[in-house]
């Protein structure tokens, strides 16, 4: 069974930094785009940053220049380096990846468990 397990996050003062990690495990045939999202109940998911397996990145305007997404394909892991954090960055961050698991008919979205990031002003 494919799983995405997140780590990192926590509490930091405004202007500080945090690093999130997300590792995929299980019987995986391939991983395409990996990324980080905000996902509030009853709302559409909100992009934070994504990275393709070729390394092409995309960022939300609100985090561009402050956050950096990266991945290691050999480790099936994606990171989000969050610098110059602001109080409005406070949220639960979810890792997502398009993965073709060994038991999947086709690639599909998988989600991590979510990580709380709290930035005090």
PDB file of C-alpha atoms in Angstrom:
ATOM      1  CA  UNK A   1       0.000   0.000   0.000  1.00  0.00           C
ATOM      2  CA  UNK A   2       1.313   3.437  -0.928  1.00  0.00           C
ATOM      3  CA  UNK A   3       1.694   5.982   1.858  1.00  0.00           C
ATOM      4  CA  UNK A   4       2.873   9.565   2.127  1.00  0.00           C
ATOM      5  CA  UNK A   5       4.329  10.348   5.530  1.00  0.00           C
ATOM      6  CA  UNK A   6       5.002  13.948   6.478  1.00  0.00           C
ATOM      7  CA  UNK A   7       7.413  15.335   9.036  1.00  0.00           C
ATOM      8  CA  UNK A   8       8.606  18.734  10.178  1.00  0.00           C
ATOM      9  CA  UNK A   9       6.502  21.787  10.828  1.00  0.00           C
ATOM     10  CA  UNK A  10       5.698  23.224  14.237  1.00  0.00           C
ATOM     11  CA  UNK A  11       5.824  26.647  15.822  1.00  0.00           C
ATOM     12  CA  UNK A  12       8.052  29.547  14.828  1.00  0.00           C
ATOM     13  CA  UNK A  13       8.148  33.302  15.189  1.00  0.00           C
ATOM     14  CA  UNK A  14       7.545  35.555  12.206  1.00  0.00           C
ATOM     15  CA  UNK A  15      10.649  35.833  10.065  1.00  0.00           C
ATOM     16  CA  UNK A  16      11.797  32.366  10.995  1.00  0.00           C
ATOM     17  CA  UNK A  17      12.123  29.190   8.975  1.00  0.00           C
ATOM     18  CA  UNK A  18      10.678  25.704   8.954  1.00  0.00           C
ATOM     19  CA  UNK A  19      11.245  22.683   6.757  1.00  0.00           C
ATOM     20  CA  UNK A  20       8.627  20.132   5.834  1.00  0.00           C
ATOM     21  CA  UNK A  21       9.380  16.693   4.453  1.00  0.00           C
ATOM     22  CA  UNK A  22       7.186  14.089   2.803  1.00  0.00           C
ATOM     23  CA  UNK A  23       8.306  10.565   1.939  1.00  0.00           C
ATOM     24  CA  UNK A  24       6.425   8.124  -0.250  1.00  0.00           C
ATOM     25  CA  UNK A  25       6.659   4.436   0.531  1.00  0.00           C
ATOM     26  CA  UNK A  26       5.106   1.181  -0.567  1.00  0.00           C
ATOM     27  CA  UNK A  27       4.876  -0.644  -3.856  1.00  0.00           C
ATOM     28  CA  UNK A  28       5.430   2.271  -6.234  1.00  0.00           C
ATOM     29  CA  UNK A  29       5.780   2.026  -9.990  1.00  0.00           C
ATOM     30  CA  UNK A  30       6.253   5.738 -10.632  1.00  0.00           C
ATOM     31  CA  UNK A  31       5.832   9.167  -9.058  1.00  0.00           C
ATOM     32  CA  UNK A  32       4.945  12.187 -11.122  1.00  0.00           C
ATOM     33  CA  UNK A  33       4.266  15.622  -9.662  1.00  0.00           C
ATOM     34  CA  UNK A  34       4.722  16.093  -5.921  1.00  0.00           C
ATOM     35  CA  UNK A  35       3.598  19.125  -4.041  1.00  0.00           C
ATOM     36  CA  UNK A  36       2.296  20.931  -1.024  1.00  0.00           C
ATOM     37  CA  UNK A  37      -1.227  22.234  -0.555  1.00  0.00           C
ATOM     38  CA  UNK A  38      -3.526  23.835   1.942  1.00  0.00           C
ATOM     39  CA  UNK A  39      -6.795  21.977   2.271  1.00  0.00           C
ATOM     40  CA  UNK A  40      -9.489  23.401   4.532  1.00  0.00           C
ATOM     41  CA  UNK A  41     -12.677  21.355   5.149  1.00  0.00           C
ATOM     42  CA  UNK A  42     -15.310  22.032   2.499  1.00  0.00           C
ATOM     43  CA  UNK A  43     -12.941  24.059   0.365  1.00  0.00           C
ATOM     44  CA  UNK A  44     -10.925  23.419  -2.743  1.00  0.00           C
ATOM     45  CA  UNK A  45      -7.309  22.612  -2.154  1.00  0.00           C
ATOM     46  CA  UNK A  46      -4.999  25.602  -2.455  1.00  0.00           C
ATOM     47  CA  UNK A  47      -1.644  25.277  -4.137  1.00  0.00           C
ATOM     48  CA  UNK A  48       1.483  26.132  -2.188  1.00  0.00           C
ATOM     49  CA  UNK A  49       4.138  24.627  -4.463  1.00  0.00           C
ATOM     50  CA  UNK A  50       4.612  21.711  -6.829  1.00  0.00           C
ATOM     51  CA  UNK A  51       7.557  20.040  -8.497  1.00  0.00           C
ATOM     52  CA  UNK A  52       7.538  17.631 -11.401  1.00  0.00           C
ATOM     53  CA  UNK A  53       9.762  14.570 -11.575  1.00  0.00           C
ATOM     54  CA  UNK A  54      11.886  16.587 -13.985  1.00  0.00           C
ATOM     55  CA  UNK A  55      12.349  19.358 -11.455  1.00  0.00           C
ATOM     56  CA  UNK A  56      10.011  21.990 -12.879  1.00  0.00           C
ATOM     57  CA  UNK A  57       8.576  24.038 -10.003  1.00  0.00           C
ATOM     58  CA  UNK A  58       5.462  26.120  -9.537  1.00  0.00           C
ATOM     59  CA  UNK A  59       4.621  28.368  -6.593  1.00  0.00           C
ATOM     60  CA  UNK A  60       1.671  30.271  -5.271  1.00  0.00           C
ATOM     61  CA  UNK A  61       2.243  34.009  -5.594  1.00  0.00           C
ATOM     62  CA  UNK A  62       1.999  34.372  -1.826  1.00  0.00           C
ATOM     63  CA  UNK A  63       5.029  32.157  -1.193  1.00  0.00           C
ATOM     64  CA  UNK A  64       7.189  32.711  -4.270  1.00  0.00           C
ATOM     65  CA  UNK A  65      10.624  33.914  -3.213  1.00  0.00           C
ATOM     66  CA  UNK A  66      10.165  32.733   0.378  1.00  0.00           C
ATOM     67  CA  UNK A  67       9.461  29.002   0.007  1.00  0.00           C
ATOM     68  CA  UNK A  68      11.538  26.479  -1.911  1.00  0.00           C
ATOM     69  CA  UNK A  69      10.303  23.067  -2.998  1.00  0.00           C
ATOM     70  CA  UNK A  70      12.750  20.281  -3.811  1.00  0.00           C
ATOM     71  CA  UNK A  71      12.724  16.522  -4.232  1.00  0.00           C
ATOM     72  CA  UNK A  72      14.987  13.516  -4.340  1.00  0.00           C
ATOM     73  CA  UNK A  73      13.595  10.973  -6.779  1.00  0.00           C
ATOM     74  CA  UNK A  74      15.890   8.243  -5.459  1.00  0.00           C
ATOM     75  CA  UNK A  75      14.341   8.666  -2.010  1.00  0.00           C
ATOM     76  CA  UNK A  76      10.762   9.363  -3.169  1.00  0.00           C
ATOM     77  CA  UNK A  77      10.884  12.450  -0.947  1.00  0.00           C
ATOM     78  CA  UNK A  78       9.830  16.059  -1.354  1.00  0.00           C
ATOM     79  CA  UNK A  79      10.711  18.956   0.929  1.00  0.00           C
ATOM     80  CA  UNK A  80       9.348  22.442   1.460  1.00  0.00           C
ATOM     81  CA  UNK A  81      11.815  24.960   2.865  1.00  0.00           C
ATOM     82  CA  UNK A  82       9.814  27.805   4.338  1.00  0.00           C
ATOM     83  CA  UNK A  83      11.762  31.021   5.011  1.00  0.00           C
ATOM     84  CA  UNK A  84      10.706  34.512   6.035  1.00  0.00           C
ATOM     85  CA  UNK A  85       7.550  33.062   7.505  1.00  0.00           C
ATOM     86  CA  UNK A  86       4.576  35.313   8.163  1.00  0.00           C
ATOM     87  CA  UNK A  87       1.632  34.894  10.506  1.00  0.00           C
ATOM     88  CA  UNK A  88      -0.629  34.414   7.480  1.00  0.00           C
ATOM     89  CA  UNK A  89       1.335  31.276   6.584  1.00  0.00           C
ATOM     90  CA  UNK A  90      -0.218  29.593   9.613  1.00  0.00           C
ATOM     91  CA  UNK A  91      -2.143  26.605   8.345  1.00  0.00           C
ATOM     92  CA  UNK A  92      -2.146  22.844   7.958  1.00  0.00           C
ATOM     93  CA  UNK A  93       0.073  21.847   5.042  1.00  0.00           C
ATOM     94  CA  UNK A  94      -0.637  18.667   3.094  1.00  0.00           C
ATOM     95  CA  UNK A  95       1.751  16.771   0.892  1.00  0.00           C
ATOM     96  CA  UNK A  96       0.335  15.309  -2.300  1.00  0.00           C
ATOM     97  CA  UNK A  97       1.802  13.218  -5.066  1.00  0.00           C
ATOM     98  CA  UNK A  98       0.584  11.642  -8.258  1.00  0.00           C
ATOM     99  CA  UNK A  99       1.667   8.057  -7.833  1.00  0.00           C
ATOM    100  CA  UNK A 100       1.156   4.913  -9.831  1.00  0.00           C
ATOM    101  CA  UNK A 101       1.098   2.248  -7.188  1.00  0.00           C
ATOM    102  CA  UNK A 102       1.547  -1.399  -8.035  1.00  0.00           C
ATOM    103  CA  UNK A 103      -2.140  -2.094  -7.390  1.00  0.00           C
ATOM    104  CA  UNK A 104      -3.451   1.054  -9.120  1.00  0.00           C
ATOM    105  CA  UNK A 105      -5.021   0.870 -12.576  1.00  0.00           C
ATOM    106  CA  UNK A 106      -3.642   4.313 -13.306  1.00  0.00           C
ATOM    107  CA  UNK A 107      -1.703   7.055 -11.490  1.00  0.00           C
ATOM    108  CA  UNK A 108      -3.740   8.823  -8.855  1.00  0.00           C
ATOM    109  CA  UNK A 109      -3.441  11.412  -6.081  1.00  0.00           C
ATOM    110  CA  UNK A 110      -2.165  10.357  -2.707  1.00  0.00           C
ATOM    111  CA  UNK A 111      -2.171  12.616   0.338  1.00  0.00           C
ATOM    112  CA  UNK A 112      -0.086  12.895   3.465  1.00  0.00           C
ATOM    113  CA  UNK A 113      -1.541  13.237   6.941  1.00  0.00           C
ATOM    114  CA  UNK A 114      -1.089  17.002   7.190  1.00  0.00           C
ATOM    115  CA  UNK A 115       1.338  19.073   9.250  1.00  0.00           C
ATOM    116  CA  UNK A 116       0.490  22.096  11.367  1.00  0.00           C
ATOM    117  CA  UNK A 117       2.592  25.198  10.806  1.00  0.00           C
ATOM    118  CA  UNK A 118       2.044  28.029  13.271  1.00  0.00           C
ATOM    119  CA  UNK A 119       3.754  31.389  12.859  1.00  0.00           C
ATOM    120  CA  UNK A 120       3.457  33.899  15.667  1.00  0.00           C
ATOM    121  CA  UNK A 121       3.592  37.598  14.906  1.00  0.00           C
TER     122      UNK A 121
END
